[in-house]
Coordinates of C-alpha atoms (C1' of nucleotides) in Angstrom, one line a residue:
Chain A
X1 CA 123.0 102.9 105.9
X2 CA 126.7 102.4 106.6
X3 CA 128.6 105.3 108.1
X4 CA 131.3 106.2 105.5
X5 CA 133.3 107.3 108.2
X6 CA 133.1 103.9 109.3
X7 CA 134.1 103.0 106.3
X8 CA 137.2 105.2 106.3
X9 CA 138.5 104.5 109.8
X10 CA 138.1 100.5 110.1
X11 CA 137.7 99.2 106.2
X12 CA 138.6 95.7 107.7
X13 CA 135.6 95.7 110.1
X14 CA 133.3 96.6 107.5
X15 CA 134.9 93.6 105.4
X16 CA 134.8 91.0 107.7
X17 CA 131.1 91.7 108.5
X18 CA 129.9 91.3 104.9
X19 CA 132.0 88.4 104.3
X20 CA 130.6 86.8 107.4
X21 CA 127.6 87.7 106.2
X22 CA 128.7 85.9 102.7
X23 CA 128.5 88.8 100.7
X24 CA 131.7 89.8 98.3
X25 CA 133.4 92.6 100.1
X26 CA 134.7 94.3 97.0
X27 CA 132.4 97.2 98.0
X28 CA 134.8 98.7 100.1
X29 CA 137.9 99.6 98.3
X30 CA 135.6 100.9 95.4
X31 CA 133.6 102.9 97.8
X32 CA 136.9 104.3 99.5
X33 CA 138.6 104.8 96.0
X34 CA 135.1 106.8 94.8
X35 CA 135.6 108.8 98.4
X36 CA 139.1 109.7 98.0
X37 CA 138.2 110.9 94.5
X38 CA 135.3 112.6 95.4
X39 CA 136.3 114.3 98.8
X40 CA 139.5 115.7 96.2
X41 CA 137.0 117.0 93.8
X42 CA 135.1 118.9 96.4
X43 CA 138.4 120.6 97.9
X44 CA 139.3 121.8 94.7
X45 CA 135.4 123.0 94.0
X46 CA 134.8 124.6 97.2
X47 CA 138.3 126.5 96.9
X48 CA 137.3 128.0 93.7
X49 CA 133.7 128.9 95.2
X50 CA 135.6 130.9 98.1
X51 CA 137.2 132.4 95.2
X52 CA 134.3 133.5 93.7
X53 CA 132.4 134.6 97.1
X54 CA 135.2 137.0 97.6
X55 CA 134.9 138.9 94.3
X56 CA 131.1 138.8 94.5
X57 CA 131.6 140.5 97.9
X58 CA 134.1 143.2 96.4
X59 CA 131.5 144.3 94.1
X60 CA 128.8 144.2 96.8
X61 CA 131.2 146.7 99.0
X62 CA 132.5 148.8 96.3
X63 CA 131.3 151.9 95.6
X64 CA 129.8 151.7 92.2
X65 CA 128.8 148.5 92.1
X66 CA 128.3 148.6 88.4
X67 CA 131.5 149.8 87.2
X68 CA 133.1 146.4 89.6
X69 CA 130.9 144.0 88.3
X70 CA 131.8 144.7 84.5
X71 CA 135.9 144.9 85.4
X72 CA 135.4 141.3 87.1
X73 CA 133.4 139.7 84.7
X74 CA 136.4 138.0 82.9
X75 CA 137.7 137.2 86.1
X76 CA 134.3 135.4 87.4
X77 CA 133.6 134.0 84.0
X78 CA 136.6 132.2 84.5
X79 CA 136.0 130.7 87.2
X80 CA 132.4 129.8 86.5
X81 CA 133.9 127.8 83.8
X82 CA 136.6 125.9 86.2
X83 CA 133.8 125.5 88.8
X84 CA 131.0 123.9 86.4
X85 CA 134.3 121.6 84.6
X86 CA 135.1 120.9 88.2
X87 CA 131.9 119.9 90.1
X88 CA 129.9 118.2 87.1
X89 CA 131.8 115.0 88.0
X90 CA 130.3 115.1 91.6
X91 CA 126.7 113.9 92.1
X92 CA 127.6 110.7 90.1
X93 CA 130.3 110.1 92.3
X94 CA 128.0 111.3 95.4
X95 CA 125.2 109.1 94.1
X96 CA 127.4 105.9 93.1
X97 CA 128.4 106.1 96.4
X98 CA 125.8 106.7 98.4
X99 CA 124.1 103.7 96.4
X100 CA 126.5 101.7 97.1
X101 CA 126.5 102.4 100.8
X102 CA 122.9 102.2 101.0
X103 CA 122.7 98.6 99.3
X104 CA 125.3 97.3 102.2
X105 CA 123.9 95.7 105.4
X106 CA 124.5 96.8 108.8
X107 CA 127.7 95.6 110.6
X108 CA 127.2 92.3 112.1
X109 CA 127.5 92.4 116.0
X110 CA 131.0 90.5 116.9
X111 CA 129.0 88.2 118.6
X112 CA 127.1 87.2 116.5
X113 CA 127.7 83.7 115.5
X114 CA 128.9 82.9 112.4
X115 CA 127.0 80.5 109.9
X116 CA 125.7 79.3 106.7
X117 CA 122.1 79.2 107.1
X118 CA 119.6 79.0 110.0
X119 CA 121.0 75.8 110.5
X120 CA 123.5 77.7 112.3
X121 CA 121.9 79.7 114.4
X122 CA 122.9 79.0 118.6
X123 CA 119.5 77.9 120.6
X124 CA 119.9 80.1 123.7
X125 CA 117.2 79.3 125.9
X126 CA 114.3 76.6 125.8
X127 CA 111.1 77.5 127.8
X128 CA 108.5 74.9 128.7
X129 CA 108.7 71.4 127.1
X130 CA 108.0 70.5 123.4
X131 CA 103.9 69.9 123.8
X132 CA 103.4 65.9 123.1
X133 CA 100.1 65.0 122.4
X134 CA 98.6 61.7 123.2
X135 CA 97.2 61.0 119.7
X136 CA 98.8 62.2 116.0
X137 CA 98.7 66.2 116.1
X138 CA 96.8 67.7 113.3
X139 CA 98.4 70.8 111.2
X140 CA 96.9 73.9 112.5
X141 CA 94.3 74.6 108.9
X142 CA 93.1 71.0 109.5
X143 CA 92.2 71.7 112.8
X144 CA 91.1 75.3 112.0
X145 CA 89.3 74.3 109.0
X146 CA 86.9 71.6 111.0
X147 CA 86.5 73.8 113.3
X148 CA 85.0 76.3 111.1
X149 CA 87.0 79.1 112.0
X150 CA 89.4 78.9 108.6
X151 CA 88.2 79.2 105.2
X152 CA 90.9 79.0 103.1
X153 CA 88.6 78.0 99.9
X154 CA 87.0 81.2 100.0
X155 CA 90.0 83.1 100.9
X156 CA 91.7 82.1 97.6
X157 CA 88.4 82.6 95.4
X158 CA 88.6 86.3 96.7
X159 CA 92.2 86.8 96.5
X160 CA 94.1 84.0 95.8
X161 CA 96.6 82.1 97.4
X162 CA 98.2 83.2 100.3
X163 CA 95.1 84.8 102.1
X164 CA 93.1 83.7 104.7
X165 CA 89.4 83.9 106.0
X166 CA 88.7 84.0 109.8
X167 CA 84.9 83.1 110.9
X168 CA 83.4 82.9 114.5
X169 CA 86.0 82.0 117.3
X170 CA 89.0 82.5 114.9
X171 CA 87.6 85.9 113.8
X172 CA 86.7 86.7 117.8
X173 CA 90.5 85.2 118.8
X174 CA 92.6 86.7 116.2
X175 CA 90.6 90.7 117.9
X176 CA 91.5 88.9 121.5
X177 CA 94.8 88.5 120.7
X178 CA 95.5 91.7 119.2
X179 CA 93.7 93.6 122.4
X180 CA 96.0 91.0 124.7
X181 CA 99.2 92.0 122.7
X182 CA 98.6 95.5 123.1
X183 CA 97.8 95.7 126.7
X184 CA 101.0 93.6 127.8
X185 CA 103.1 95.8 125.7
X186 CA 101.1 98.8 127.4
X187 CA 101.9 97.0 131.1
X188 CA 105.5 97.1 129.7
X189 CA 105.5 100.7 129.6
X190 CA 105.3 101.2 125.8
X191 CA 103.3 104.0 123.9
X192 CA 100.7 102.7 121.7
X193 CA 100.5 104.1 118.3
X194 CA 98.1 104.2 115.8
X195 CA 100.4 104.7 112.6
X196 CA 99.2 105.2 108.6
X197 CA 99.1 101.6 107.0
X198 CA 100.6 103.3 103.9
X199 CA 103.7 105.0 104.0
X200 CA 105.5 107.3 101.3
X201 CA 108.7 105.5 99.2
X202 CA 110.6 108.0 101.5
X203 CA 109.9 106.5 104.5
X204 CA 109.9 103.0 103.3
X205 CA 113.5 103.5 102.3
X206 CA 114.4 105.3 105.3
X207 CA 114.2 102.0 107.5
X208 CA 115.8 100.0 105.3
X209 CA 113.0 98.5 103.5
X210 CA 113.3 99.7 100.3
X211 CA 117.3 98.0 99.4
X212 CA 117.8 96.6 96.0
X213 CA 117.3 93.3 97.5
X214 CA 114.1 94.0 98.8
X215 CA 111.1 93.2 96.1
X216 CA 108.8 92.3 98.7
X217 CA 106.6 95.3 99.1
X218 CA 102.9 96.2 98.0
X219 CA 102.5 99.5 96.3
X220 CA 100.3 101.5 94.8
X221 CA 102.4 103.2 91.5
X222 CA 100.4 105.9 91.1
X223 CA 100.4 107.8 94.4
X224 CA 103.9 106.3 95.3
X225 CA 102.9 104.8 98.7
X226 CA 103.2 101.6 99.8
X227 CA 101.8 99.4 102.0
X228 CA 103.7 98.5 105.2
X229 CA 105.2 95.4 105.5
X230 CA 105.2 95.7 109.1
X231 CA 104.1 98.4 111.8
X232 CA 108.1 99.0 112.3
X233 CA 108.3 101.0 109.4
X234 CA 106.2 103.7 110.6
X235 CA 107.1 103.2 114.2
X236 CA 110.5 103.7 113.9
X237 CA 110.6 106.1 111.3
X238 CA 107.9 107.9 113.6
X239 CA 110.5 110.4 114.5
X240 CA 112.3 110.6 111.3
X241 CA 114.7 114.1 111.1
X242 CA 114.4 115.0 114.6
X243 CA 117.0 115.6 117.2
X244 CA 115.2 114.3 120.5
X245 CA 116.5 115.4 123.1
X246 CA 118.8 112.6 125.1
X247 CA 116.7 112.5 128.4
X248 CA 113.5 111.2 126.6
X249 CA 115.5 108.5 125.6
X250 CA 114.3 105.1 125.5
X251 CA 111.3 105.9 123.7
X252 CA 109.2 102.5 123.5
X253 CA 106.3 102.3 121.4
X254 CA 103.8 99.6 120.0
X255 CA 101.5 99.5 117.7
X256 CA 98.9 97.0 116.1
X257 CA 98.6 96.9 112.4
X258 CA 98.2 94.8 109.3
X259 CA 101.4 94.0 107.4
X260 CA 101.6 93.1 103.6
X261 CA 104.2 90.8 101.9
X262 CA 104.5 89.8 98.8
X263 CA 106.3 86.8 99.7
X264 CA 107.9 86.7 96.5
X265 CA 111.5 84.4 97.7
X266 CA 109.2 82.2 99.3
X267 CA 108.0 79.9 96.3
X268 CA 106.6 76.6 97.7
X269 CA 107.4 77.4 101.7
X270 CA 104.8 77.2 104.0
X271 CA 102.1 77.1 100.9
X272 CA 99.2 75.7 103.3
X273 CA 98.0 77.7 106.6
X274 CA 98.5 80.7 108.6
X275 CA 102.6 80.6 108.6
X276 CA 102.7 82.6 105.2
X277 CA 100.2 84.8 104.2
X278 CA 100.1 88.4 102.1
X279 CA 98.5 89.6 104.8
X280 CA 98.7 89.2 108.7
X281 CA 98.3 91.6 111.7
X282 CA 100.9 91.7 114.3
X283 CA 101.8 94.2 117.4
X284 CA 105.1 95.4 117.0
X285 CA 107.4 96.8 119.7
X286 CA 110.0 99.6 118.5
X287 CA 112.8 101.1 121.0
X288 CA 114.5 104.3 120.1
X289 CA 117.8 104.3 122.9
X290 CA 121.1 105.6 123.7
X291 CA 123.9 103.8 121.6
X292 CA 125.2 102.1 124.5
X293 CA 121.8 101.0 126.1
X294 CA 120.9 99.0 122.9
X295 CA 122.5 95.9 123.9
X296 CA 120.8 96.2 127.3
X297 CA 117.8 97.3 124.9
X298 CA 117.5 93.8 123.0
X299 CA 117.8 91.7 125.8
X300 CA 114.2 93.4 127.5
X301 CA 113.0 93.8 123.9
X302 CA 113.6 89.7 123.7
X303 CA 112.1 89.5 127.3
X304 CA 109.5 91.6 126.2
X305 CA 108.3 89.1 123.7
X306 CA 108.8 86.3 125.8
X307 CA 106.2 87.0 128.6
X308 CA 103.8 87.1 125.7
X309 CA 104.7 83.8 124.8
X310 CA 104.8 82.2 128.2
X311 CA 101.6 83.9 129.5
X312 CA 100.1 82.0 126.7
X313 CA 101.9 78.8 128.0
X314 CA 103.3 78.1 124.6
X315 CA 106.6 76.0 124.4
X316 CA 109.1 78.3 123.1
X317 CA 112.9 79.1 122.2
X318 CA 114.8 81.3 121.9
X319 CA 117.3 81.7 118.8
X320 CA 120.7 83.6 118.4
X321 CA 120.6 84.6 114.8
X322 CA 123.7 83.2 112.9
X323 CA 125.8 85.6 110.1
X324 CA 123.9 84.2 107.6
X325 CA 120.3 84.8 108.7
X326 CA 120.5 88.1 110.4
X327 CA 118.6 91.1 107.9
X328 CA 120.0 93.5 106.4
X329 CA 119.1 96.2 108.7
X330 CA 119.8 94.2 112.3
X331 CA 123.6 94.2 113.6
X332 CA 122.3 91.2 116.0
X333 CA 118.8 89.1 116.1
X334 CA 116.7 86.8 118.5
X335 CA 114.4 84.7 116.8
X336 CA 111.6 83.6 118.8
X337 CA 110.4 80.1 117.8
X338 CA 107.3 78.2 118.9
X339 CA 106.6 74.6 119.2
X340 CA 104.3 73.4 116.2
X341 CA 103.4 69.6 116.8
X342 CA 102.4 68.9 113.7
X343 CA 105.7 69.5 112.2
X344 CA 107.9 68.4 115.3
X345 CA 109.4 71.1 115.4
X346 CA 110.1 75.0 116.7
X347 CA 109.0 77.8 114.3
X348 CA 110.2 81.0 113.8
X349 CA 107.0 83.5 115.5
X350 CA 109.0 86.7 116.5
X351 CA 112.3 88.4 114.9
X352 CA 114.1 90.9 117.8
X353 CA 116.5 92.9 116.3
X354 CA 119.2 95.4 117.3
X355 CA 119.8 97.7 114.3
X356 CA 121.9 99.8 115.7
X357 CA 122.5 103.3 114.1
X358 CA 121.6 101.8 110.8
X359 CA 118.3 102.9 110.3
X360 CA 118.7 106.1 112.8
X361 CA 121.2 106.9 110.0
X362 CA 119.1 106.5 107.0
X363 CA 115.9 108.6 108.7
X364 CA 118.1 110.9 110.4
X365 CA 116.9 109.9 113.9
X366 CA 119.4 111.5 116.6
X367 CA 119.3 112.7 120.2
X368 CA 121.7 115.6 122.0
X369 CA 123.1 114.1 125.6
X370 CA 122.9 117.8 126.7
X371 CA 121.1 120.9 124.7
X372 CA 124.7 122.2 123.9
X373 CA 126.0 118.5 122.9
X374 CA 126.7 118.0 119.4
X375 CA 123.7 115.6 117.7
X376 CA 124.6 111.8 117.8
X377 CA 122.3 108.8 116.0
X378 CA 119.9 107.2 118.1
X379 CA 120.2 103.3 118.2
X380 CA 116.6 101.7 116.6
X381 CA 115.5 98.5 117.3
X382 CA 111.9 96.0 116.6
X383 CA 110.3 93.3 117.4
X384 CA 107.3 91.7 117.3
X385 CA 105.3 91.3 120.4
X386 CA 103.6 89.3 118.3
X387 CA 102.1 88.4 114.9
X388 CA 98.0 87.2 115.0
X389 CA 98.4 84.2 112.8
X390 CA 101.2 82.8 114.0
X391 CA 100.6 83.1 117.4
X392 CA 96.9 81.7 116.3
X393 CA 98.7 78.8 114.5
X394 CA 100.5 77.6 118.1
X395 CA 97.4 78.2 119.7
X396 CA 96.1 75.9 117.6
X397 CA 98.4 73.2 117.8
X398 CA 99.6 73.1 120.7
X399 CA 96.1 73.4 122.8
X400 CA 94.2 70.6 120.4
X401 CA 92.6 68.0 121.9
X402 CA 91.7 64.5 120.8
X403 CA 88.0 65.6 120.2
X404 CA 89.4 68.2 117.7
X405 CA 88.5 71.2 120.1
X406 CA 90.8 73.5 121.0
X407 CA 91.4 74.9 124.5
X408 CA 91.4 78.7 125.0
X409 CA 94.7 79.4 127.3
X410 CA 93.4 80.8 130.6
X411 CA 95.6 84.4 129.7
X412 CA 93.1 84.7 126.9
X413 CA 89.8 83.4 127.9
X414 CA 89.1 87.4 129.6
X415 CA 89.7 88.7 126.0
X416 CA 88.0 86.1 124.3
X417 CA 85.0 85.4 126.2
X418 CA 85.0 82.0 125.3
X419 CA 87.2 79.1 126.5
X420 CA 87.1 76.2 124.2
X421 CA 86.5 76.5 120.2
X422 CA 84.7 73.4 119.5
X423 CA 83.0 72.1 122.6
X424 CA 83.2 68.2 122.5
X425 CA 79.7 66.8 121.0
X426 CA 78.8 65.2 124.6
X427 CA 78.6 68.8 126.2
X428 CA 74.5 69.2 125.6
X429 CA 75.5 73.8 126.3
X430 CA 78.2 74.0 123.4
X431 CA 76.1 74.5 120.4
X432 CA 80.0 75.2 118.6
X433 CA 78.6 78.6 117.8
X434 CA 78.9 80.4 120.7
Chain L
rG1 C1' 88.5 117.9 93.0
rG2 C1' 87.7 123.8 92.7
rA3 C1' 89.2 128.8 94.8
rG4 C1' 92.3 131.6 98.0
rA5 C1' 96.4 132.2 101.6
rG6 C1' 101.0 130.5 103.2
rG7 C1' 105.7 127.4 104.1
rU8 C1' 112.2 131.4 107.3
rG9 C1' 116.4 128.8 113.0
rG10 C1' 113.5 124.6 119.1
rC11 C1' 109.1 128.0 119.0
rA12 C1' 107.1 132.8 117.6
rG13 C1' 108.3 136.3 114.0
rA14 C1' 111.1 140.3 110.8
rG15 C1' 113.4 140.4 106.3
rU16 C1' 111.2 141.7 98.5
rG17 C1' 118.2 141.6 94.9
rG18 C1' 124.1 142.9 97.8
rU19 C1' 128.6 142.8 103.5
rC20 C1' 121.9 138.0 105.6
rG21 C1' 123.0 131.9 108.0
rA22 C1' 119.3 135.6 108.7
rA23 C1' 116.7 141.4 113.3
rU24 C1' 113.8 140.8 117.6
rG25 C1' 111.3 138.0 121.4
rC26 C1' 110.7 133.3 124.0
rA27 C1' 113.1 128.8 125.2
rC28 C1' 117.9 126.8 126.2
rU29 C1' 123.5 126.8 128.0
rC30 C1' 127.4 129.3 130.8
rG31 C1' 128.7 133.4 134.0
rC32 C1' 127.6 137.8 137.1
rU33 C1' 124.1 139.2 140.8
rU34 C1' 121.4 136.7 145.4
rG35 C1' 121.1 133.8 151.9
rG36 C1' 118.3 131.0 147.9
rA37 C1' 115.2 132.0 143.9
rA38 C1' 112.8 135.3 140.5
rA39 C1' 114.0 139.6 138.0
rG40 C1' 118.1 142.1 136.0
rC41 C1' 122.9 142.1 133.4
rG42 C1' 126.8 139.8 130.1
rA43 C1' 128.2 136.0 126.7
rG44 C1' 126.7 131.8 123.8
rC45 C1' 123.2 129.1 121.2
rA46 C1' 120.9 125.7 113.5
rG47 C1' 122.5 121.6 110.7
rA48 C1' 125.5 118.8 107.1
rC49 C1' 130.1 118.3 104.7
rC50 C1' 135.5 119.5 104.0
rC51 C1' 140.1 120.8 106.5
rU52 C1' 142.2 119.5 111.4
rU53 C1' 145.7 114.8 116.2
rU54 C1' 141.8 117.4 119.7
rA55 C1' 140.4 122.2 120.1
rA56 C1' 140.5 126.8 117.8
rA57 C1' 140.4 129.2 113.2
rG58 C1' 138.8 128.6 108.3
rG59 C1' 136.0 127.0 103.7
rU60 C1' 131.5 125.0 101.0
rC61 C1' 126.3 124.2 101.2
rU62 C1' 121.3 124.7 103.3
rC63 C1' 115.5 130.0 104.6
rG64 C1' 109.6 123.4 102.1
rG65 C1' 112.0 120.5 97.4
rG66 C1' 114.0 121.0 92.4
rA67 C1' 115.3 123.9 88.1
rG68 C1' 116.3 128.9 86.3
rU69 C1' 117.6 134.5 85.9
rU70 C1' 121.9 137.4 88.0
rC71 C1' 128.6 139.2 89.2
rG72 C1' 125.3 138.3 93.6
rA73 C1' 118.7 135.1 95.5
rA74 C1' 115.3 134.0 101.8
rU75 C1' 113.9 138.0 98.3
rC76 C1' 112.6 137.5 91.0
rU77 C1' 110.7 133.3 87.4
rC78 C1' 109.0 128.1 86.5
rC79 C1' 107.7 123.1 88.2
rC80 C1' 106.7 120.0 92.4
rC81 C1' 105.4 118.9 97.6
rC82 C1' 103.1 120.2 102.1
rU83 C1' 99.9 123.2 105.5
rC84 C1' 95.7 126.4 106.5
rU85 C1' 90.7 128.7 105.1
rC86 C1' 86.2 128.3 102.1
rC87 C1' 83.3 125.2 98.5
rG88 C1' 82.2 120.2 96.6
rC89 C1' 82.3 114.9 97.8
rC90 C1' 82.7 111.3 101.5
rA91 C1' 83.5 106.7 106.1

RNA sequence: GGAGAGGUGGCAGAGUGGUCGAAUGCACUCGCUUGGAAAGCGAGCAGACCCUUUAAAGGUCUCGGGAGUUCGAAUCUCCCCCUCUCCGCCA
């Protein structure tokens, strides 16, 4: 949620950011107009209710307290009346405007480049070389699907599209993976956290999730919870209405967890494999800082996610989100993008985001800079250190060889306990069971 | 799911209609004291919003959440949520 004193002090900021973003900036002289009337309104209210305290406390100190209360009743009647005319005006105005605010992204960082689409977003860094293979790659299900480790068939006859079965090795590699996410996170001094899967609509809106834009969640109606879209929700609203104290500041965390999407925008993208699915499991990596150690904040948090990726040896780059493609909670994003051969090209695999005070605003997240400082908001930020499938799907591609096996990399074998899925047909010891 | 008890400030814990945003203790901050510390002493110490150049002063609201009774509610009434204990069920 935008600060409305934000909003007040630098209106032009607030513009430009949406319209870079491409989004009508009309908001802002309706939500100021709405302020000015409603801060007016509560003036006049509040004045009255002094009124009103005062006589209540005449009556309270007088001696027959009786006696007072009938000789002010016309007096308090009155202003009951001007009170209720007064303040019946004031939660609509409160709620148009808080609904307003709390359908407006978060203010672009000024860096942030400014685009149409992803086709605009700045390639920052490259690591490793695009993986060329000395044959025609093969998309990651055909591979997966040969192998035996993907079943998509049976996926879809239990749940339909968009769902995936893991068998043998893929089963065993997506549980390696998750251990080896979680221990490199650990190594990189952040808390592991086992969070609720399900989280109330309370919380769900509190980071942001829940915007009118945002129909992308699974929910159960009848208890009102929903089903986390990603381990950030709970993570970051982990500490929702506290004021931590400024010293424990950054607080890192991670945590493994399935995520649930309902994909909805997403009509005929990525329709075959692992890329897309209603359901995947990812680590995600959640900093709670100082405002001004956020920046410094993403750029680890980026790094972070990196070593993952390069441990694994998989070609990778990194992405400076453009205007256009940054959520609606970040003020600036990395995108993370992996070689796929099969497409020819990099793929988004992890999302970095800075979102500022955004969401600290919405949970009411803050932090004191001494015990006798005033509160301030905490700076949130995510990202994911990193998804199963998708890091499954590079795997996949990327380490494929001409036999249709696919090598383990060497950071995983320990985890894995296997190195090759698939072990060529002139090996007499693979018996492709393991 | 059933029965009972309870939700008050960072924590503990008073407060059952009036000057209570709330005693007291602990914690915390500042000062005095001390060679230094502890103890002791003094002062301060919830949050949000409004007003305000900053500060100060002031105002409104908040004692789990919401609605109500009353001139006046932490205190009375109703609904909801949550926690604890016992029973039932269960991985």
């Amino acid at each position: 949620m935008l600060d409305l004193a934000l909003v007040r002090r630098d209106p032009e900021r607030v513009r430009d950011s949406a319209s870079r973003r491409g989004l009508d900036a009309g908001f802002v002289d309706r939500v100021l107009e709405l302020d000015t009337r409603l801060r007016a309104l509560r003036t006049n209210v509040e004045t009255l209710k002094a009124e009103k305290n005062a006589l209540t406390e005449r009556i309270a100190r007088a001696p027959n307290r009786a006696a007072a209360a009938e000789a002010l009743r016309p007096e308090l009647k009155a202003l009951d009346e001007r009170i209720a005319a007064g303040a019946s005006e004031i939660p609509a105005l409160a709620g148009e405007i808080e609904q307003m605010l709390g359908d407006v992204p978060n203010v672009l960082d000024p860096r942030v480049p400014v685009g149409r689409s992803e086709e605009d977003n700045v390639v920052v860094k490259q690591w490793g070389t695009p993986t060329s293979l000395p044959f025609t790659p093969k998309p990651h299900w055909e591979i997966g699907e040969a192998l035996g480790i993907l079943d998509f068939e049976r996926a879809t006859a239990l749940s339909g599209s968009r769902f995936t079965v893991l068998r043998g090795e893929g089963a065993r590699l997506s549980r390696a993976l998750i251990n080896f996410f979680l221990d490199r996170a650990a190594a990189r001094s952040y808390l592991e956290v086992a969070p609720p899967f399900l989280v109330t609509r309370e919380t769900m809106w509190s980071t942001g999730q829940l915007s009118k834009f945002s129909d992308a969640m699974f929910a159960d109606a009848s208890s009102d919870l929903f089903l986390i879209p990603t381990a950030e929700v709970p993570l970051t609203a982990l500490h929702r209405g506290e004021i931590l104290s400024g010293e424990t500041l950054p607080l890192r965390y991670c945590a493994y967890s399935p995520c649930f999407r309902k994909e909805a925008g997403a009509a005929g993208k990525d329709t075959r494999g692992l890329m897309r699915l209603h359901q995947f499991e990812k680590v995600e990596l959640v900093w709670l800082t100082l405002p001004e150690r956020s920046d410094e904040a993403l750029q680890k948090l980026v790094a972070d996610s990196e070593a993952v990726l390069a441990e694994l040896e998989i070609p990778y780059r990194v992405v400076d989100l453009c205007s256009a493609d940054v959520g609606f909670n970040a003020a600036r994003t990395f995108d993370l993008e992996t070689w796929l051969p099969s497409q020819g090209r990099y793929r988004e695999i992890s999302s970095c985001s800075n979102c500022t005070d955004f969401q600290a605003r919405r949970s009411g997240i803050r932090f004191r800079r001494a015990p006798t400082a005033r509160p301030e908001f905490v700076h949130t930020l995510n990202g994911s250190g990193l998804p199963v499938g998708r890091t499954l799907t590079a795997i996949l591609e990327n380490f494929q060889e001409a036999d249709g096996s696919v090598r383990v990399p060497d950071a995983l074998i320990p985890y894995a306990g296997f190195s090759r899925i698939g072990a060529p047909p002139a090996s007499p010891q693979g018996n492709g069971t393991t």
